[in-house]
């Protein structure tokens, strides 16, 4: 536990938390919507600081990131709680838990970085629950990670205020931002949040930072899979972020409070990928299903398959220092001198 950043006291003895657009007003002894920011004696504390609900080594493609150190492994961890209320949450056992319910471990920033170095991974990921709500911990770990030559990745819904963004993302190298839908109806009804702040975060990433970022759109049958909505989402991305931002259309499975919806048919994802291509998106992918074509990176210039994947596994990587054999630079962060190789199968493993 540590005193929080981004808050101020109000006249009514409540604290206003300004970390995320929910702007909770928190009375003495109470916690905000996310469970892990608490008013204790008139000051706000980050209960998530120094805790983890567990560590795992994942393929970086699982985040998902397809254009950032492809084929590498990443140390992944999260805390408890969340600032969104997604009824379809696929990590609800920790995102809807308070710290003491989630069997958290105590851990320091130094220990996290040491763990990554010990396992010889090039990067660590703040994931599983939304790292925005433990922004103070993110800052301290990512600063230390950078000093020790490691990269840091945020896996986030992007629901953060303009005030907090620059500090939370200061030492971050890459992000996957969940753009959960492209209607305010969906955000309001199924996530208890709003669309516009997420779009603001995406535009801020493009405008103000050199952070590499990709987008995930989890497609839920009957809720956000309408082709018109996918078209509008893709057109917005091209117009506001450009055509080189990878988008991952991923399959939903029934979970938490949304168990009356079927799994996403693979055909829905294939259709979304085609819509994205016709909107001009150069790197549309599908996820959570087996689809070799939909998981391959194609050179936008000559059409060569530059990275072939099967789910999270790299089958073949023909990039040379980030370029296709035709010389086209593929946008992303690729290790210098990377040459064609086939990677041994990586399995996520809990530590
Ligand atoms: S970070 Fe937590 S406490 Fe702060 S406004 Fe968001 S949900 Fe509320």
Coordinates of C-alpha atoms and ligand atoms in Angstrom, one line a residue:
X1 CA 0.0 0.0 0.0
X2 CA 1.2 3.4 -0.8
X3 CA -0.2 6.9 -0.9
X4 CA -1.8 7.5 -4.3
X5 CA -1.2 10.1 -7.0
X6 CA -4.0 11.9 -8.8
X7 CA -6.5 12.9 -6.2
X8 CA -7.6 15.9 -4.2
X9 CA -9.7 16.4 -1.1
X10 CA -13.1 18.0 -1.4
X11 CA -15.0 20.2 0.9
X12 CA -17.4 17.5 2.0
X13 CA -14.5 15.4 3.4
X14 CA -14.6 13.1 0.4
X15 CA -11.7 12.5 -1.9
X16 CA -12.0 12.9 -5.6
X17 CA -9.9 10.4 -7.5
X18 CA -8.8 11.8 -10.9
X19 CA -7.0 8.7 -12.2
X20 CA -9.8 7.5 -14.4
X21 CA -12.8 9.1 -16.0
X22 CA -15.1 7.5 -13.4
X23 CA -14.0 10.3 -11.0
X24 CA -15.0 8.4 -7.8
X25 CA -15.9 10.5 -4.8
X26 CA -14.6 8.4 -1.9
X27 CA -15.7 8.8 1.7
X28 CA -13.5 8.0 4.7
X29 CA -12.8 4.3 5.0
X30 CA -14.3 3.6 1.6
X31 CA -12.7 2.4 -1.7
X32 CA -13.5 3.5 -5.2
X33 CA -15.3 1.5 -7.9
X34 CA -12.0 -0.4 -8.7
X35 CA -11.8 -1.6 -5.0
X36 CA -8.1 -0.8 -4.7
X37 CA -7.9 2.9 -4.1
X38 CA -9.1 3.8 -0.6
X39 CA -9.6 6.8 1.5
X40 CA -7.8 6.3 4.8
X41 CA -7.7 9.2 7.2
X42 CA -8.5 11.8 4.4
X43 CA -5.7 10.6 2.1
X44 CA -6.0 8.3 -0.9
X45 CA -4.0 5.1 -0.9
X46 CA -3.2 2.7 -3.7
X47 CA -3.8 -0.7 -2.2
X48 CA -2.6 -2.5 -5.4
X49 CA 0.9 -1.1 -4.9
X50 CA 3.3 -4.0 -4.1
X51 CA 0.9 -6.8 -4.8
X52 CA 0.4 -9.4 -7.5
X53 CA -2.2 -12.0 -8.1
X54 CA 0.5 -14.2 -9.8
X55 CA 3.1 -14.3 -12.5
X56 CA 3.3 -16.1 -15.8
X57 CA 5.6 -16.3 -18.7
X58 CA 3.5 -15.8 -21.9
X59 CA 4.3 -15.6 -25.6
X60 CA 4.1 -11.9 -26.4
X61 CA 1.5 -12.8 -29.1
X62 CA -0.9 -13.6 -26.3
X63 CA -1.2 -9.9 -25.1
X64 CA -1.9 -9.7 -28.2
X65 CA 1.0 -7.9 -29.8
X66 CA 2.1 -9.1 -33.3
X67 CA 4.5 -6.3 -34.2
X68 CA 6.5 -5.9 -31.0
X69 CA 9.4 -8.3 -30.4
X70 CA 7.6 -11.1 -32.2
X71 CA 8.4 -14.6 -31.0
X72 CA 9.6 -13.4 -27.6
X73 CA 8.3 -14.3 -24.1
X74 CA 7.0 -11.8 -21.6
X75 CA 6.7 -11.8 -17.9
X76 CA 3.0 -11.1 -17.2
X77 CA 1.2 -10.2 -14.0
X78 CA -1.7 -8.2 -12.6
X79 CA -3.3 -7.2 -9.3
X80 CA -6.9 -7.2 -8.3
X81 CA -9.9 -5.0 -9.1
X82 CA -10.8 -3.0 -12.2
X83 CA -12.2 0.4 -13.1
X84 CA -14.6 -1.0 -15.7
X85 CA -17.5 -3.3 -15.0
X86 CA -17.5 -5.5 -18.1
X87 CA -20.3 -8.0 -17.8
X88 CA -18.3 -10.3 -20.1
X89 CA -15.0 -10.1 -18.3
X90 CA -12.8 -13.1 -19.0
X91 CA -10.6 -12.4 -16.0
X92 CA -13.4 -11.7 -13.5
X93 CA -11.9 -13.8 -10.7
X94 CA -9.3 -11.1 -10.2
X95 CA -10.9 -8.1 -11.8
X96 CA -13.9 -8.4 -9.5
X97 CA -12.0 -9.4 -6.4
X98 CA -10.6 -7.3 -3.6
X99 CA -6.9 -7.8 -2.9
X100 CA -7.5 -10.1 0.1
X101 CA -10.0 -12.2 -2.0
X102 CA -7.5 -12.7 -4.8
X103 CA -4.7 -14.3 -2.8
X104 CA -2.2 -11.6 -3.6
X105 CA 1.6 -11.9 -3.2
X106 CA 3.7 -9.1 -1.9
X107 CA 6.3 -8.0 -4.3
X108 CA 8.5 -4.9 -4.9
X109 CA 9.3 -3.2 -8.2
X110 CA 12.9 -4.5 -7.9
X111 CA 11.7 -8.1 -7.4
X112 CA 9.5 -7.9 -10.5
X113 CA 12.4 -6.7 -12.6
X114 CA 14.7 -9.3 -11.1
X115 CA 12.2 -12.0 -11.9
X116 CA 12.1 -10.9 -15.6
X117 CA 15.9 -10.9 -15.7
X118 CA 16.1 -14.3 -14.0
X119 CA 13.8 -15.8 -16.7
X120 CA 15.7 -14.0 -19.5
X121 CA 12.7 -12.4 -21.0
X122 CA 13.1 -9.1 -22.8
X123 CA 9.9 -7.5 -21.5
X124 CA 7.2 -7.5 -18.8
X125 CA 3.5 -6.9 -19.2
X126 CA 1.0 -5.2 -16.8
X127 CA -2.1 -7.2 -17.6
X128 CA -4.9 -9.5 -16.4
X129 CA -6.7 -6.6 -14.7
X130 CA -6.4 -3.0 -15.9
X131 CA -3.0 -1.6 -14.9
X132 CA -4.4 1.9 -15.0
X133 CA -5.8 1.5 -11.4
X134 CA -2.3 0.6 -10.1
X135 CA -0.6 3.3 -12.1
X136 CA 1.9 4.2 -9.3
X137 CA 3.2 0.6 -9.3
X138 CA 3.4 0.6 -13.1
X139 CA 5.5 3.8 -13.0
X140 CA 8.0 2.5 -10.5
X141 CA 8.4 -0.9 -12.2
X142 CA 8.6 0.4 -15.8
X143 CA 11.1 3.0 -14.8
X144 CA 13.3 0.4 -13.2
X145 CA 12.8 -2.0 -16.1
X146 CA 14.0 0.6 -18.6
X147 CA 17.1 1.2 -16.5
X148 CA 17.8 -2.5 -16.6
X149 CA 17.2 -2.8 -20.4
X150 CA 13.8 -4.4 -20.3
X151 CA 10.7 -3.2 -22.2
X152 CA 7.3 -2.6 -20.5
X153 CA 3.8 -3.3 -22.0
X154 CA 0.4 -2.1 -20.9
X155 CA -2.6 -4.2 -21.7
X156 CA -5.4 -1.8 -21.0
X157 CA -8.9 -0.6 -21.8
X158 CA -7.4 2.9 -22.1
X159 CA -9.9 4.3 -19.5
X160 CA -7.6 6.9 -18.0
X161 CA -7.8 10.7 -17.6
X162 CA -5.7 13.2 -19.6
X163 CA -4.2 14.2 -16.2
X164 CA -2.8 10.8 -15.4
X165 CA -1.8 9.5 -18.9
X166 CA 1.6 11.1 -19.3
X167 CA 2.9 9.8 -16.0
X168 CA 1.4 6.3 -16.2
X169 CA 2.7 5.8 -19.7
X170 CA 6.0 7.6 -19.3
X171 CA 8.3 4.5 -19.3
X172 CA 6.0 2.2 -21.3
X173 CA 7.2 0.9 -24.6
X174 CA 4.1 -0.8 -26.0
X175 CA 0.4 -1.2 -25.4
X176 CA -2.5 -3.2 -26.4
X177 CA -5.7 -1.1 -26.1
X178 CA -9.0 -2.8 -25.9
X179 CA -11.5 -0.9 -28.1
X180 CA -14.4 -2.9 -26.9
X181 CA -17.0 -1.6 -29.3
X182 CA -17.7 1.4 -31.3
X183 CA -21.0 2.5 -29.7
X184 CA -21.7 4.4 -26.5
X185 CA -24.6 2.0 -26.0
X186 CA -22.3 -1.0 -25.6
X187 CA -19.8 0.8 -23.4
X188 CA -22.6 2.1 -21.1
X189 CA -24.6 -1.1 -20.9
X190 CA -21.9 -3.8 -20.9
X191 CA -18.9 -2.1 -19.4
X192 CA -20.3 0.7 -17.2
X193 CA -18.0 3.2 -18.8
X194 CA -17.8 5.4 -21.9
X195 CA -16.4 5.2 -25.4
X196 CA -15.0 8.7 -25.8
X197 CA -12.2 8.6 -23.2
X198 CA -10.9 5.4 -24.9
X199 CA -10.8 7.1 -28.2
X200 CA -9.0 10.1 -26.5
X201 CA -6.3 7.7 -25.2
X202 CA -5.7 6.2 -28.6
X203 CA -5.4 9.6 -30.2
X204 CA -3.1 10.7 -27.4
X205 CA -0.9 7.6 -27.9
X206 CA -0.5 8.6 -31.6
X207 CA -0.1 12.3 -31.1
X208 CA 2.0 12.6 -28.0
X209 CA 4.1 9.4 -27.7
X210 CA 6.3 7.0 -29.6
X211 CA 4.7 4.0 -27.8
X212 CA 4.0 1.1 -30.1
X213 CA 0.3 0.2 -29.8
X214 CA -2.1 -2.3 -31.2
X215 CA -5.9 -2.6 -30.8
X216 CA -8.1 -5.5 -29.7
X217 CA -11.8 -5.7 -30.5
X218 CA -13.5 -8.6 -28.7
X219 CA -16.5 -9.5 -30.9
X220 CA -19.7 -10.5 -29.0
X221 CA -22.5 -11.9 -31.0
X222 CA -25.4 -9.5 -31.2
X223 CA -23.7 -6.8 -29.2
X224 CA -20.8 -5.3 -31.2
X225 CA -20.5 -7.6 -34.3
X226 CA -22.7 -5.6 -36.7
X227 CA -20.7 -5.1 -39.9
X228 CA -21.7 -1.4 -40.0
X229 CA -20.2 -0.9 -36.6
X230 CA -17.0 -2.7 -37.6
X231 CA -16.8 -0.5 -40.7
X232 CA -17.2 2.7 -38.6
X233 CA -14.6 1.5 -36.1
X234 CA -12.1 0.7 -38.9
X235 CA -12.8 4.0 -40.7
X236 CA -12.2 5.9 -37.5
X237 CA -8.9 4.1 -36.9
X238 CA -7.7 4.9 -40.4
X239 CA -8.8 8.6 -40.2
X240 CA -7.5 9.2 -36.7
X241 CA -4.6 6.8 -36.1
X242 CA -3.6 5.8 -39.6
X243 CA -3.6 2.6 -41.6
X244 CA -0.7 0.8 -39.9
X245 CA -2.2 0.2 -36.4
X246 CA -2.7 -3.6 -36.1
X247 CA -6.2 -4.6 -35.1
X248 CA -7.0 -7.9 -33.5
X249 CA -10.6 -9.1 -33.9
X250 CA -10.9 -11.8 -31.2
X251 CA -13.5 -14.4 -30.3
X252 CA -15.6 -14.1 -27.2
X253 CA -16.6 -17.1 -25.0
X254 CA -19.5 -16.9 -22.5
X255 CA -18.2 -15.8 -19.1
X256 CA -19.1 -14.0 -15.9
X257 CA -22.5 -12.2 -16.3
X258 CA -22.7 -12.8 -20.1
X259 CA -23.4 -16.5 -20.4
X260 CA -26.5 -16.2 -22.6
X261 CA -24.5 -15.3 -25.7
X262 CA -22.8 -18.0 -27.9
X263 CA -19.2 -18.1 -28.7
X264 CA -18.1 -15.9 -31.6
X265 CA -18.3 -17.8 -34.9
X266 CA -15.0 -17.8 -36.7
X267 CA -16.8 -16.5 -39.8
X268 CA -17.6 -13.3 -37.9
X269 CA -13.9 -12.6 -37.3
X270 CA -13.1 -13.4 -40.9
X271 CA -15.7 -11.0 -42.0
X272 CA -14.4 -8.3 -39.7
X273 CA -10.9 -8.8 -41.1
X274 CA -12.2 -8.4 -44.6
X275 CA -14.0 -5.2 -43.6
X276 CA -10.9 -3.8 -42.0
X277 CA -8.9 -4.6 -45.2
X278 CA -11.4 -2.8 -47.3
X279 CA -11.2 0.2 -45.0
X280 CA -7.5 0.3 -45.6
X281 CA -6.2 -1.3 -42.4
X282 CA -2.9 -2.9 -43.4
X283 CA -2.6 -5.4 -40.5
X284 CA -5.9 -6.9 -39.4
X285 CA -5.7 -10.1 -37.4
X286 CA -8.1 -12.6 -35.9
X287 CA -7.6 -14.1 -32.4
X288 CA -8.8 -16.9 -30.1
X289 CA -9.5 -19.1 -33.1
X290 CA -7.2 -21.2 -35.4
X291 CA -6.8 -19.2 -38.6
X292 CA -3.4 -19.3 -40.2
X293 CA -4.4 -16.7 -42.8
X294 CA -5.9 -14.4 -40.2
X295 CA -2.9 -14.6 -38.0
X296 CA -0.2 -14.0 -40.7
X297 CA 1.5 -10.7 -41.3
X298 CA 1.5 -9.9 -45.0
X299 CA 3.8 -7.3 -46.5
X300 CA 1.5 -4.5 -47.7
X301 CA 3.7 -3.8 -50.6
X302 CA 4.4 -7.2 -52.3
X303 CA 1.9 -9.5 -50.4
X304 CA 4.6 -11.9 -49.0
X305 CA 3.8 -13.7 -45.8
X306 CA 6.5 -12.1 -43.6
X307 CA 5.4 -13.7 -40.3
X308 CA 3.3 -16.8 -40.2
X309 CA 1.6 -17.7 -37.0
X310 CA -0.6 -20.4 -35.6
X311 CA -2.5 -19.0 -32.6
X312 CA 0.3 -17.6 -30.4
X313 CA 3.0 -19.7 -32.1
X314 CA 5.4 -18.3 -34.7
X315 CA 5.7 -20.7 -37.6
X316 CA 8.0 -18.6 -39.7
X317 CA 9.6 -15.2 -39.5
X318 CA 11.0 -13.8 -42.7
X319 CA 11.6 -10.3 -41.5
X320 CA 15.1 -8.9 -41.7
X321 CA 15.6 -6.0 -39.4
X322 CA 11.9 -5.2 -39.7
X323 CA 11.8 -5.4 -43.5
X324 CA 10.2 -7.7 -46.0
X325 CA 12.6 -9.3 -48.5
X326 CA 11.2 -6.7 -51.0
X327 CA 12.6 -4.0 -48.8
X328 CA 9.3 -2.7 -47.4
X329 CA 9.6 -1.6 -43.8
X330 CA 7.0 -3.3 -41.6
X331 CA 5.8 -1.0 -38.8
X332 CA 6.6 -2.2 -35.3
X333 CA 9.5 -2.9 -33.0
X334 CA 11.6 -5.7 -34.3
X335 CA 15.0 -6.8 -32.9
X336 CA 17.8 -5.4 -35.0
X337 CA 19.3 -8.0 -37.3
X338 CA 16.3 -10.4 -36.9
X339 CA 16.6 -13.1 -39.5
X340 CA 14.3 -15.8 -40.7
X341 CA 13.7 -18.5 -38.1
X342 CA 11.2 -20.9 -36.8
X343 CA 10.5 -20.7 -33.1
X344 CA 10.0 -23.6 -30.9
X345 CA 6.6 -23.9 -29.4
X346 CA 6.1 -21.6 -26.4
X347 CA 3.6 -22.5 -23.8
X348 CA 2.4 -20.1 -21.2
X349 CA 3.6 -21.1 -17.8
X350 CA 2.6 -20.0 -14.3
X351 CA 5.5 -19.1 -12.0
Ligands
LIG1 S1 -9.2 4.7 -10.5 FE1 -10.6 3.6 -9.2 S2 -11.1 5.0 -7.5 FE2 -10.1 6.2 -9.1 S3 -11.8 7.0 -10.3 FE3 -11.2 5.1 -11.3 S4 -12.5 3.5 -10.5 FE4 -12.6 5.3 -9.1

